Amino acid sequence: MTTVPVHQVVSVHKRIADELGVREGQVAAAVALLDGGATVPFIARYRKEATGALTDAQLRTLEERLRYLRELEERRSAILESIRAQGKLDEALEAQIMAADSKARLEDIYLPYKPKRRTKAQIAREAGLEPLADRLLADPPLDPQAEAAGFVDPDKGVADAAAALEGARAILVERFAEDADLIGELRERMWSRGYLVSRVREGKETEGAKFADYFDFAEPFTSLPSHRILAMFRGEKEQVLDLTLEPDTPPDPDAPTPPGGPSDYEARIAEHFGIADQGRPADRWLLDTVRWAWRTRILVHLGVDLRMRLWTSAEDDAVKVFAANLRDLLLAAPAGERPTMGLDPGYRTGVKVAVVDATGKVVATDTIYPHVPARRWDESIAVLARLARAHGVELVAIGNGTASRETDRLVEDLIRRHPELKLTKVVVSEAGASVYSASAYASQELPDLDVSLRGAVSIARRLQDPLAELVKIDPKSIGVGQYQHDVAETKLSSSLDAVVEDCVNAVGVDVNTASVPLLTRVSGIGASLAENIVRYRDANGPFRSRAALRNVPRLGPKAFEQCAGFLRIRDGEDPLDSSSVHPEAYPVVRRILAATGTDLRSLIGDTRTLRSLNPADFVDDTFGLPTVTDILTELEKPGRDPRPAFRTAEFTEGVETLEDLTPGMVLEGVVTNVAAFGAFVDIGVHQDGLVHVS
């Protein structure tokens, strides 16, 4: 991250601390760790003493605010330098710039000094008309026509008094439109009172029917939910809707007078510059100048600003919804190491079948044609039964796409005809499976399999361990958001990558079975280091200890510090290597063993002994109470999975189409997506139902 002057760093730390409601020292410690290359999961888990136990959510907010405030400081420095170079920086202006607490405020202050193309106001100043503008503003009893006559100069392009007054007006319009305090006040007034108005474009009613709710629509900015904002902006982008930002209650389109800026906005501008209608010669000219400034410059400028504010807030909400849904999906209950059959449903092209063993290794594939047009139902059941029996299949994962319900019925029939197989069926989200199938990683992982069969493998594996399988797919392709294609890709990617990183490290990773994509998401490990780990593992066999990780090429002390606690080695040389206890804290465990007079294998899981210990007795200069408490908790259930226990949803027998539904039914289903306005639930009728927030 970019460094900034010390006095600015202190103010940044203080501001973040106030926003988070924590001590400035906690923020300073977290910032130092982040700047030193530590990841959020590592800091949250293993540096609680330093940060006062800031959570991963607090650290993510801190990281985001730190980035914004540092960008603000960089911009502040650039603006100061620009104005200083123009010779226009005085103490008052510098103080104003230093006090600016947002990018918008900073840009408002900078606007009059920002290098720009020659404007009408600039040309008028060059023609010597600024004294005329100043005089009329300061002394309204003066007659504008008479005063302007003294500034006529054809050599400077001022042909007559009217041209002189036009130039003076251009100067004042620019001055009014670039007054930082006034613009800031009017922006907030318009935000609190304004409306977003949407109307259908002529002739677009049929083509844009999906936007019918917004054909004649108006709602205050402050009450607009994110999904409505994004829907209207998309309607505008698709040239179905026309959007306008009204500064007050939307005007009646049938009213005889054309819509215009409310008079109280103009009155506030006039008041700010001491302009009033007192019957003096220049009053009417000055009020017309105010109206011109409001309608041609200020309202347009505020409209752009507030449109961006609406978009940004809606985008932020959409990203949060996507991130929350992704977190739930990644941390869904894993079925565990059980032989599983994956079915990727289809009609004409058949149902793709893949069987994977308990470790996820592909052991069999096939394609069956139970549905139209082939209708080989009995033959398909025979194939599935044979594969299930041959490979000891326990679970059947059915993709929830096209022909899912029919395939679900096929498996029901399989279970009914072959109860001895003791199969359990589960409908699984297949979002992103096709993206994985055609990816470079899938080609490398399953080189001998046809692209169409790789989807079935992915469906089976994501039932065994959703997290381990879904990390192989670009998070944006998993499709659990609202209007995800409308939001900025960098913002969405950054947020989703953080979610994936937090989830992977919260669960921990078996270093001897993890794929490259999964290892890539572990704290301190990037793509090239993940490949080195897998390459070393393939060449030398399974890792027997965490210490052996140091032998991996390019895995240095810093990377080891960041990743070691999140990597698990099961049945290795040291039982602690399968826990979340960091190797740096193993000496604490040795002291606990000495105090209890027991060995490690006996102590692990001995809840009574562990809970009888006082954590404070094992605190030293390096490891404080939070770490010792975490260690004792971990020793009770080492390597415990924070995800919920696996269970399946059962679709109601006889409910297969929308016509089978009746009011009052209570049905079990699977939540497939969540949006700001409600949740979509698959209850087995081919179409997900919306449970609206209302």
XYZ file of C-alpha atoms in Angstrom:
694
model
C 0.000 0.000 0.000
C 1.059 3.588 -0.625
C 2.535 5.385 2.365
C 1.396 8.846 3.401
C 2.849 11.482 5.764
C 2.788 10.604 9.483
C 0.344 13.367 10.508
C -2.094 12.064 7.901
C -1.649 8.425 8.960
C -2.577 9.333 12.520
C -5.753 11.077 11.364
C -6.649 8.111 9.158
C -6.193 5.686 12.066
C -8.288 7.878 14.356
C -11.069 8.174 11.825
C -11.249 4.418 11.181
C -11.163 3.738 14.927
C -14.124 6.091 15.469
C -16.081 4.473 12.625
C -15.458 0.943 13.957
C -15.943 1.940 17.594
C -12.522 0.583 18.624
C -9.287 2.034 19.994
C -6.877 3.834 17.690
C -4.088 1.482 18.829
C -6.058 -1.526 17.544
C -6.365 0.095 14.122
C -2.690 1.101 14.049
C -1.647 -2.476 14.861
C -3.913 -3.943 12.175
C -2.670 -1.444 9.577
C 0.954 -2.273 10.424
C 0.233 -5.992 9.963
C -1.600 -5.440 6.660
C 1.216 -3.226 5.395
C 3.656 -5.948 6.429
C 1.948 -8.453 4.119
C -0.287 -10.256 6.620
C -3.697 -11.415 5.384
C -7.011 -10.683 7.072
C -7.643 -14.363 8.033
C -4.154 -14.603 9.590
C -4.544 -11.373 11.575
C -8.056 -12.304 12.746
C -6.981 -15.776 13.914
C -3.395 -15.431 15.065
C -2.766 -11.785 15.985
C -5.615 -11.136 18.427
C -3.264 -9.733 21.052
C -1.980 -7.085 18.663
C -5.371 -5.966 17.345
C -7.428 -6.401 20.501
C -9.254 -9.331 18.845
C -10.661 -7.473 15.823
C -12.883 -9.865 13.861
C -12.419 -10.718 10.191
C -15.521 -8.605 9.374
C -14.053 -5.598 11.222
C -10.707 -6.133 9.514
C -12.326 -6.282 6.064
C -14.121 -2.981 6.784
C -10.872 -1.518 8.108
C -9.001 -2.638 4.984
C -11.636 -1.085 2.707
C -11.765 2.211 4.619
C -7.972 2.359 4.779
C -7.810 2.060 0.995
C -10.424 4.826 0.554
C -8.830 7.200 3.061
C -5.356 6.692 1.637
C -6.693 7.452 -1.830
C -8.307 10.549 -0.282
C -4.947 11.625 1.172
C -3.185 11.066 -2.152
C -5.818 13.153 -3.914
C -5.553 15.841 -1.223
C -1.789 16.056 -1.752
C -2.212 16.252 -5.544
C -4.795 19.047 -5.239
C -2.621 21.044 -2.832
C 0.315 20.709 -5.207
C -1.809 21.766 -8.202
C -3.177 24.897 -6.509
C 0.228 25.749 -5.063
C 1.736 25.562 -8.566
C -0.925 28.032 -9.736
C 0.168 30.443 -6.982
C -3.360 30.496 -5.529
C -2.882 28.557 -2.289
C -3.385 30.620 0.857
C -3.747 29.515 4.492
C -7.556 29.610 4.487
C -7.826 27.497 1.343
C -5.233 25.028 2.610
C -7.156 24.674 5.888
C -10.361 24.060 3.929
C -8.674 21.358 1.823
C -7.125 19.709 4.888
C -10.542 19.598 6.597
C -12.293 17.909 3.637
C -13.492 14.508 4.868
C -14.664 12.938 1.590
C -13.648 12.772 -2.050
C -16.825 14.651 -3.052
C -16.048 17.551 -0.692
C -12.442 17.665 -1.903
C -13.520 17.852 -5.543
C -16.056 20.600 -4.727
C -13.280 22.738 -3.238
C -10.931 22.013 -6.145
C -13.481 22.731 -8.877
C -12.655 26.485 -9.328
C -8.927 25.666 -9.568
C -9.201 22.573 -11.742
C -7.479 23.047 -15.112
C -10.225 23.082 -17.754
C -10.797 23.942 -21.372
C -11.407 27.628 -22.065
C -14.900 28.362 -20.826
C -17.180 31.284 -21.638
C -16.299 32.664 -18.193
C -12.583 32.407 -18.918
C -12.978 34.176 -22.276
C -15.020 36.881 -20.534
C -12.289 37.368 -17.923
C -9.689 37.660 -20.669
C -11.887 40.360 -22.218
C -11.725 42.297 -18.938
C -15.363 41.705 -17.867
C -14.759 40.390 -14.316
C -14.893 43.921 -12.788
C -18.351 44.366 -14.378
C -19.580 41.093 -12.810
C -18.091 42.049 -9.410
C -19.587 45.535 -9.553
C -23.147 44.405 -10.359
C -23.043 41.673 -7.694
C -21.705 44.022 -5.013
C -23.819 47.077 -5.920
C -27.311 46.156 -7.273
C -28.475 49.818 -7.435
C -26.231 50.183 -10.505
C -27.932 50.015 -13.902
C -26.579 46.927 -15.759
C -26.990 48.489 -19.224
C -25.236 51.706 -18.237
C -22.402 49.864 -16.503
C -21.966 47.435 -19.384
C -21.621 50.268 -21.877
C -18.274 51.170 -20.317
C -16.906 47.681 -21.097
C -17.700 47.585 -24.805
C -14.482 46.856 -26.715
C -14.785 45.318 -30.202
C -11.037 44.573 -30.205
C -11.603 42.221 -27.249
C -14.700 40.654 -28.785
C -17.203 42.690 -26.740
C -19.336 44.217 -29.497
C -21.999 45.901 -27.370
C -23.502 46.206 -23.874
C -25.503 42.981 -24.353
C -22.272 41.062 -25.083
C -20.625 42.595 -22.005
C -23.559 41.526 -19.791
C -23.527 38.041 -21.298
C -19.824 37.703 -20.420
C -20.397 39.035 -16.875
C -23.242 36.524 -16.438
C -20.992 33.661 -17.578
C -18.449 34.668 -14.914
C -21.080 34.749 -12.141
C -22.711 31.482 -13.272
C -19.325 29.744 -13.006
C -18.692 31.358 -9.610
C -22.096 30.264 -8.262
C -21.658 26.736 -9.649
C -18.186 26.326 -8.125
C -18.888 27.486 -4.563
C -17.953 24.366 -2.551
C -20.051 25.113 0.546
C -23.156 25.965 -1.474
C -22.870 22.960 -3.796
C -22.388 20.612 -0.821
C -25.495 22.030 0.871
C -27.656 21.855 -2.279
C -26.490 18.296 -2.991
C -27.625 17.093 0.445
C -30.904 19.029 0.133
C -31.630 17.417 -3.237
C -30.666 13.973 -1.902
C -33.111 14.285 1.002
C -35.980 15.698 -1.110
C -35.400 14.481 -4.659
C -37.049 11.735 -6.708
C -35.914 9.280 -9.351
C -38.533 9.375 -12.098
C -38.876 6.661 -14.741
C -41.056 6.698 -17.853
C -41.273 4.283 -20.775
C -39.940 5.460 -24.128
C -42.527 5.814 -26.831
C -43.103 2.568 -28.710
C -41.081 0.443 -26.243
C -44.034 -0.883 -24.193
C -44.108 -4.368 -25.752
C -40.370 -4.842 -26.215
C -39.663 -3.686 -22.659
C -42.553 -5.460 -20.918
C -40.237 -6.837 -18.223
C -39.762 -3.239 -17.005
C -43.543 -2.557 -16.878
C -43.378 -1.681 -13.168
C -41.276 1.349 -14.100
C -43.220 2.669 -17.120
C -44.612 5.522 -14.988
C -42.762 5.477 -11.687
C -41.345 7.922 -9.137
C -39.800 7.321 -5.714
C -37.682 9.447 -3.342
C -33.939 8.821 -3.563
C -33.745 8.015 0.138
C -36.318 5.194 0.038
C -35.259 3.484 -3.202
C -34.071 -0.103 -2.566
C -31.033 -1.265 -4.490
C -32.843 -3.776 -6.722
C -35.215 -1.081 -8.022
C -32.348 1.313 -8.757
C -30.455 -1.377 -10.658
C -33.603 -2.445 -12.546
C -34.312 1.120 -13.701
C -30.716 1.752 -14.733
C -30.783 -1.487 -16.714
C -34.061 -0.397 -18.356
C -32.394 2.866 -19.336
C -29.333 1.024 -20.670
C -31.587 -1.188 -22.795
C -33.246 2.010 -24.119
C -36.663 1.111 -22.717
C -36.859 3.718 -19.929
C -36.059 7.415 -19.642
C -34.810 8.383 -16.175
C -34.771 11.869 -14.705
C -33.614 13.057 -11.306
C -36.068 15.599 -9.953
C -34.893 17.912 -7.147
C -38.335 17.841 -5.530
C -41.780 16.295 -5.986
C -42.012 15.280 -9.668
C -43.981 17.778 -11.742
C -47.284 16.819 -13.332
C -46.467 15.970 -16.965
C -49.892 17.369 -18.009
C -49.283 20.701 -16.279
C -49.127 23.701 -18.678
C -45.844 25.029 -17.280
C -42.688 23.109 -18.186
C -40.813 21.411 -15.339
C -38.044 23.485 -13.765
C -35.929 23.817 -10.677
C -37.936 24.552 -7.525
C -37.779 28.217 -6.559
C -36.402 27.522 -3.072
C -33.169 26.079 -4.559
C -32.753 29.293 -6.544
C -33.707 31.299 -3.453
C -30.942 29.553 -1.487
C -28.358 30.398 -4.170
C -29.531 34.014 -4.201
C -29.415 34.208 -0.402
C -25.904 32.739 -0.319
C -24.631 35.544 -2.566
C -26.726 38.327 -1.020
C -29.051 38.665 -4.006
C -32.645 39.805 -3.404
C -35.491 41.369 -5.404
C -35.770 44.835 -3.875
C -36.650 46.662 -7.078
C -33.095 47.870 -7.679
C -31.883 48.157 -11.287
C -29.568 45.095 -11.173
C -31.819 42.822 -9.052
C -33.754 41.279 -11.943
C -30.572 40.682 -13.958
C -28.903 39.014 -10.952
C -31.938 36.787 -10.223
C -32.021 35.736 -13.877
C -28.322 34.877 -13.532
C -29.136 32.725 -10.459
C -31.888 30.933 -12.395
C -29.534 30.393 -15.324
C -26.816 29.039 -12.990
C -29.276 26.629 -11.315
C -30.874 25.296 -14.475
C -27.878 25.063 -16.785
C -25.001 24.249 -14.434
C -25.824 23.392 -10.840
C -28.835 21.100 -11.392
C -26.969 19.228 -14.137
C -23.891 18.854 -11.918
C -25.943 17.637 -8.929
C -27.873 15.248 -11.164
C -24.615 13.596 -12.242
C -23.412 13.433 -8.616
C -26.653 11.957 -7.254
C -26.999 9.506 -10.118
C -23.523 8.259 -9.175
C -24.497 8.138 -5.481
C -27.626 6.097 -6.277
C -25.640 3.753 -8.488
C -22.849 3.352 -5.932
C -25.202 2.606 -3.024
C -27.187 0.124 -5.137
C -23.983 -1.469 -6.369
C -22.654 -1.761 -2.804
C -25.892 -3.449 -1.700
C -25.829 -5.824 -4.671
C -22.234 -6.785 -3.913
C -23.126 -7.382 -0.235
C -26.068 -9.614 -1.209
C -23.876 -11.603 -3.609
C -21.109 -11.906 -0.995
C -23.528 -13.090 1.710
C -25.090 -15.668 -0.630
C -21.681 -16.879 -1.751
C -20.572 -17.243 1.878
C -23.674 -19.367 2.641
C -23.057 -21.526 -0.420
C -19.355 -22.053 0.303
C -20.024 -22.867 3.950
C -22.934 -25.207 3.170
C -22.851 -28.544 4.973
C -20.506 -31.036 3.283
C -21.759 -34.591 2.825
C -18.194 -35.692 3.550
C -16.075 -38.543 2.253
C -18.821 -40.765 0.882
C -18.948 -42.399 -2.581
C -21.240 -40.200 -4.649
C -22.952 -40.345 -8.022
C -23.401 -37.044 -9.871
C -26.174 -36.630 -12.448
C -26.152 -33.715 -14.890
C -29.728 -33.816 -16.276
C -30.699 -33.273 -19.907
C -33.344 -34.336 -22.419
C -32.087 -34.911 -25.951
C -28.387 -35.127 -24.998
C -29.145 -37.492 -22.119
C -28.321 -37.473 -18.425
C -24.564 -37.438 -17.821
C -23.477 -39.771 -14.984
C -20.232 -39.648 -12.987
C -19.318 -41.730 -9.939
C -16.591 -40.479 -7.601
C -15.107 -42.369 -4.665
C -14.885 -41.028 -1.111
C -11.873 -38.862 -2.021
C -13.572 -37.375 -5.108
C -11.639 -39.469 -7.620
C -13.629 -40.350 -10.766
C -14.194 -44.115 -10.921
C -16.935 -44.412 -13.577
C -18.892 -42.362 -16.123
C -21.823 -43.031 -18.441
C -24.683 -41.330 -20.276
C -28.305 -42.492 -19.961
C -31.424 -41.481 -21.945
C -34.464 -41.832 -19.660
C -36.379 -38.792 -20.940
C -37.877 -37.671 -24.221
C -37.231 -38.397 -27.014
C -35.529 -41.770 -26.216
C -37.519 -42.692 -23.039
C -35.192 -45.569 -22.014
C -36.430 -45.482 -18.415
C -35.881 -49.080 -17.263
C -32.549 -49.339 -19.051
C -31.405 -46.101 -17.320
C -32.391 -47.416 -13.891
C -30.479 -50.628 -14.565
C -27.321 -48.662 -15.466
C -27.560 -46.503 -12.335
C -28.173 -49.534 -10.100
C -25.184 -51.370 -11.593
C -22.857 -48.377 -11.077
C -24.135 -47.757 -7.531
C -23.635 -51.391 -6.559
C -20.185 -51.681 -8.163
C -18.800 -48.601 -6.420
C -20.661 -48.621 -3.100
C -22.450 -45.333 -3.877
C -24.228 -43.777 -0.881
C -25.374 -40.408 -2.272
C -26.860 -39.310 -5.591
C -26.350 -35.614 -6.457
C -28.826 -34.316 -9.064
C -28.119 -31.027 -10.850
C -31.003 -28.567 -10.568
C -31.044 -27.412 -14.223
C -33.086 -28.546 -17.238
C -34.818 -31.948 -16.687
C -33.893 -31.893 -12.997
C -37.358 -32.804 -11.707
C -37.724 -35.665 -14.192
C -34.276 -36.965 -13.235
C -35.195 -36.633 -9.555
C -38.235 -38.831 -10.279
C -35.941 -41.339 -12.031
C -33.761 -41.607 -8.920
C -36.887 -41.939 -6.735
C -37.854 -44.923 -8.859
C -34.292 -46.302 -8.574
C -34.452 -46.051 -4.765
C -37.917 -47.657 -4.691
C -36.832 -50.580 -6.896
C -33.479 -51.103 -5.171
C -33.890 -50.425 -1.444
C -30.858 -52.639 -0.772
C -28.602 -49.929 -2.227
C -29.640 -47.538 0.612
C -29.204 -44.474 -1.594
C -29.945 -40.893 -0.549
C -30.719 -38.352 -3.275
C -29.976 -34.630 -3.072
C -30.739 -31.884 -5.591
C -27.602 -29.736 -5.949
C -27.146 -26.286 -7.501
C -25.316 -26.748 -10.771
C -24.588 -23.015 -11.160
C -21.168 -22.630 -12.724
C -20.725 -26.334 -13.491
C -20.594 -25.668 -17.238
C -18.046 -22.893 -16.644
C -15.867 -25.346 -14.707
C -16.285 -28.051 -17.377
C -14.812 -25.848 -20.098
C -12.091 -24.301 -17.915
C -8.366 -24.823 -18.347
C -8.190 -26.299 -14.837
C -10.872 -28.916 -15.630
C -8.940 -29.894 -18.761
C -5.853 -30.349 -16.618
C -7.693 -32.145 -13.781
C -9.893 -34.393 -15.962
C -8.013 -34.576 -19.289
C -9.523 -37.892 -20.379
C -13.137 -36.879 -19.776
C -15.445 -35.257 -22.308
C -16.486 -31.700 -21.390
C -20.114 -32.814 -20.994
C -19.172 -35.402 -18.326
C -17.028 -33.025 -16.285
C -20.180 -31.202 -15.162
C -21.510 -34.418 -13.574
C -18.187 -34.857 -11.742
C -18.420 -31.310 -10.417
C -22.022 -31.878 -9.253
C -20.976 -35.009 -7.329
C -17.965 -33.354 -5.739
C -19.818 -30.203 -4.707
C -22.144 -32.411 -2.650
C -19.152 -34.048 -0.935
C -17.455 -30.711 -0.219
C -19.058 -27.549 -1.674
C -16.136 -25.347 -0.655
C -13.397 -27.488 -2.203
C -15.275 -27.753 -5.508
C -16.684 -24.239 -5.848
C -13.275 -22.584 -5.413
C -12.421 -23.981 -8.843
C -14.998 -21.648 -10.405
C -14.823 -17.880 -10.795
C -17.130 -16.692 -7.960
C -19.039 -14.443 -10.394
C -20.063 -17.520 -12.403
C -21.797 -19.172 -9.452
C -24.796 -16.882 -10.017
C -26.145 -16.236 -6.529
C -26.514 -12.452 -6.791
C -28.916 -9.793 -8.034
C -28.061 -7.770 -11.167
C -24.492 -9.064 -10.858
C -23.713 -8.280 -14.508
C -24.538 -4.613 -13.936
C -22.071 -3.950 -11.124
C -18.409 -3.021 -11.538
C -16.394 -6.171 -12.096
C -13.425 -5.032 -10.014
C -15.596 -4.198 -7.002
C -17.499 -7.486 -7.261
C -14.336 -9.547 -7.764
C -12.575 -7.907 -4.829
C -15.512 -8.550 -2.484
C -16.091 -12.136 -3.630
C -12.404 -13.000 -3.484
C -12.369 -11.796 0.134
C -15.377 -14.021 0.927
C -13.726 -17.069 -0.650
C -10.476 -16.386 1.231
C -12.306 -16.008 4.554
C -14.359 -19.181 4.018
C -11.418 -21.350 2.962
C -9.315 -20.258 5.910
C -12.212 -20.561 8.385
C -12.599 -24.236 7.430
C -8.916 -25.090 6.914
C -7.385 -27.164 4.126
C -5.978 -30.691 4.036
C -2.638 -30.009 2.365
C -2.322 -33.613 1.173
C -5.590 -33.682 -0.802
C -6.244 -30.024 -1.700
C -6.365 -28.920 -5.326
C -4.335 -26.006 -6.667
C -7.385 -23.676 -6.727
C -8.159 -24.502 -3.087
C -4.554 -24.004 -1.937
C -4.400 -20.728 -3.878
C -7.057 -19.307 -1.522
C -5.120 -20.165 1.643
C -3.589 -17.229 3.519
C -0.126 -16.401 2.179
C -0.295 -18.809 -0.772
C -0.743 -17.578 -4.342
C -1.244 -19.536 -7.556
C 2.451 -20.264 -8.226
C 3.138 -21.365 -4.639
C 0.041 -23.607 -4.694
C 1.386 -25.279 -7.835
C 4.780 -25.740 -6.145
C 3.109 -27.427 -3.141
C 1.180 -29.871 -5.357
C 4.250 -30.530 -7.501
C 6.356 -31.249 -4.381
C 3.576 -33.478 -2.962
C 3.356 -35.465 -6.211
C 7.134 -35.949 -6.315
C 7.772 -36.727 -2.627
C 4.523 -38.212 -1.363
C 2.184 -36.816 1.325
C 3.493 -34.239 3.803
C 4.122 -35.848 7.173
C 4.463 -32.582 9.091
C 3.860 -28.873 8.726
C 7.599 -28.352 9.134
C 8.087 -30.251 5.845
C 6.298 -27.403 4.045
C 9.506 -25.396 4.423
C 11.083 -27.715 1.840
C 8.679 -26.524 -0.876
C 10.527 -24.280 -3.342
C 9.868 -20.546 -2.738
C 7.811 -21.184 0.415
C 9.807 -18.863 2.668
C 9.422 -17.897 6.354
C 6.786 -15.217 5.673
C 4.599 -17.514 3.563
C 4.995 -20.294 6.152
C 3.932 -17.928 8.944
C 0.822 -16.885 6.993
C -0.306 -20.323 5.783
C 0.835 -22.963 8.300
C -2.058 -22.570 10.753
C -4.649 -23.056 8.014
C -3.102 -26.187 6.493
C -4.025 -29.528 8.067
C -1.968 -32.733 8.030
C -4.064 -35.682 9.154
C -2.374 -38.720 10.718
C 0.999 -36.977 10.548
C 3.969 -37.026 12.891
C 2.512 -34.392 15.240
C -1.211 -34.456 16.166
C -1.127 -30.662 16.441
C -0.537 -30.484 12.690
C -4.179 -31.488 12.127
C -5.429 -28.628 14.309
C -5.716 -24.854 13.858
C -3.018 -24.279 16.498
C -0.252 -22.353 14.733
C 3.235 -23.966 14.826
C 4.578 -20.776 16.457
C 2.309 -21.552 19.451
C 3.332 -25.208 19.895
C 5.561 -24.205 22.858
C 2.396 -23.101 24.695
C 0.930 -26.585 24.196
C 4.165 -28.132 25.521
C 3.799 -26.011 28.680
C 0.190 -27.166 29.055
C 1.347 -30.792 28.724
C 4.000 -30.233 31.397
C 1.417 -28.686 33.733
C -1.062 -31.534 33.283
C 1.580 -34.281 33.321
C 0.069 -35.936 30.272
C 0.939 -36.612 26.649
C -0.606 -34.847 23.652
C -2.697 -37.748 22.342
C -4.267 -38.226 25.773
C -4.943 -34.516 26.271
C -6.622 -33.944 22.899
C -10.363 -34.290 23.392
C -10.082 -34.492 27.205
C -12.708 -31.825 27.859
C -12.731 -32.225 31.632
C -8.977 -31.641 32.010
C -8.827 -28.851 29.463
C -11.727 -26.944 31.032
C -10.194 -27.260 34.480
C -7.163 -25.237 33.340
C -6.835 -21.479 33.877
C -5.750 -19.926 30.530
C -4.021 -17.055 32.373
C -1.475 -19.538 33.801
C -0.006 -20.071 30.313
C 0.187 -16.458 29.151
C 3.683 -15.134 28.413
C 5.283 -12.157 26.647
C 4.484 -13.600 23.207
C 1.095 -15.268 23.639
C -1.713 -13.536 25.472
C -5.040 -14.667 26.869
C -6.948 -14.742 23.521
C -4.424 -17.117 21.920
C -4.185 -19.410 24.943
C -7.999 -19.559 25.185
C -8.219 -20.435 21.480
C -5.601 -23.172 21.915
C -7.484 -24.811 24.813
C -10.751 -24.675 22.824
C -9.047 -26.178 19.774
C -7.533 -29.025 21.807
C -11.038 -30.112 22.797
C -11.993 -30.717 19.140
C -8.931 -30.279 16.940
C -9.566 -29.403 13.299
C -13.330 -29.131 13.881
C -15.322 -28.044 10.854
C -17.302 -24.840 11.453
C -19.849 -25.807 8.789
C -23.264 -27.243 9.808
C -24.076 -30.960 9.810
C -25.239 -32.410 6.496
C -28.966 -32.993 5.976
C -31.187 -33.236 2.913
C -34.427 -31.485 1.961
C -37.278 -33.797 0.953
C -39.624 -32.644 -1.806
C -43.290 -33.369 -1.072
C -44.646 -36.444 -2.849
C -47.234 -35.520 -5.484
C -46.116 -31.896 -5.775
C -44.451 -31.804 -9.189
C -46.027 -28.885 -11.082
C -47.383 -25.430 -10.228
C -50.915 -26.872 -10.602
C -50.234 -29.226 -7.651
C -49.810 -26.276 -5.261
C -52.684 -25.110 -3.048
C -52.819 -22.253 -0.517
C -51.822 -23.248 2.986
C -49.359 -25.976 1.977
C -46.194 -26.224 4.079
C -43.377 -27.486 1.861
C -39.710 -28.247 2.359
C -37.289 -26.968 -0.270
C -33.816 -25.723 -1.062
C -32.945 -22.012 -1.083
C -31.279 -21.409 -4.459
C -30.717 -17.651 -4.317
C -31.286 -14.668 -2.045
C -31.871 -11.088 -3.191
C -32.664 -7.872 -1.347
C -36.374 -8.419 -2.034
C -36.616 -12.070 -0.930
C -35.406 -15.646 -1.348
C -35.893 -18.080 -4.227
C -36.739 -21.633 -3.137
C -36.779 -24.854 -5.169
C -39.744 -26.951 -3.972
C -39.615 -29.379 -6.899
C -42.083 -27.831 -9.369
C -39.610 -26.911 -12.152
C -39.665 -23.238 -11.195
C -38.220 -21.655 -8.080
C -40.736 -19.845 -5.895
C -40.089 -16.362 -4.496
C -40.535 -15.879 -0.761
C -40.920 -12.091 -0.763
C -39.611 -10.002 2.132
C -43.136 -8.678 2.682
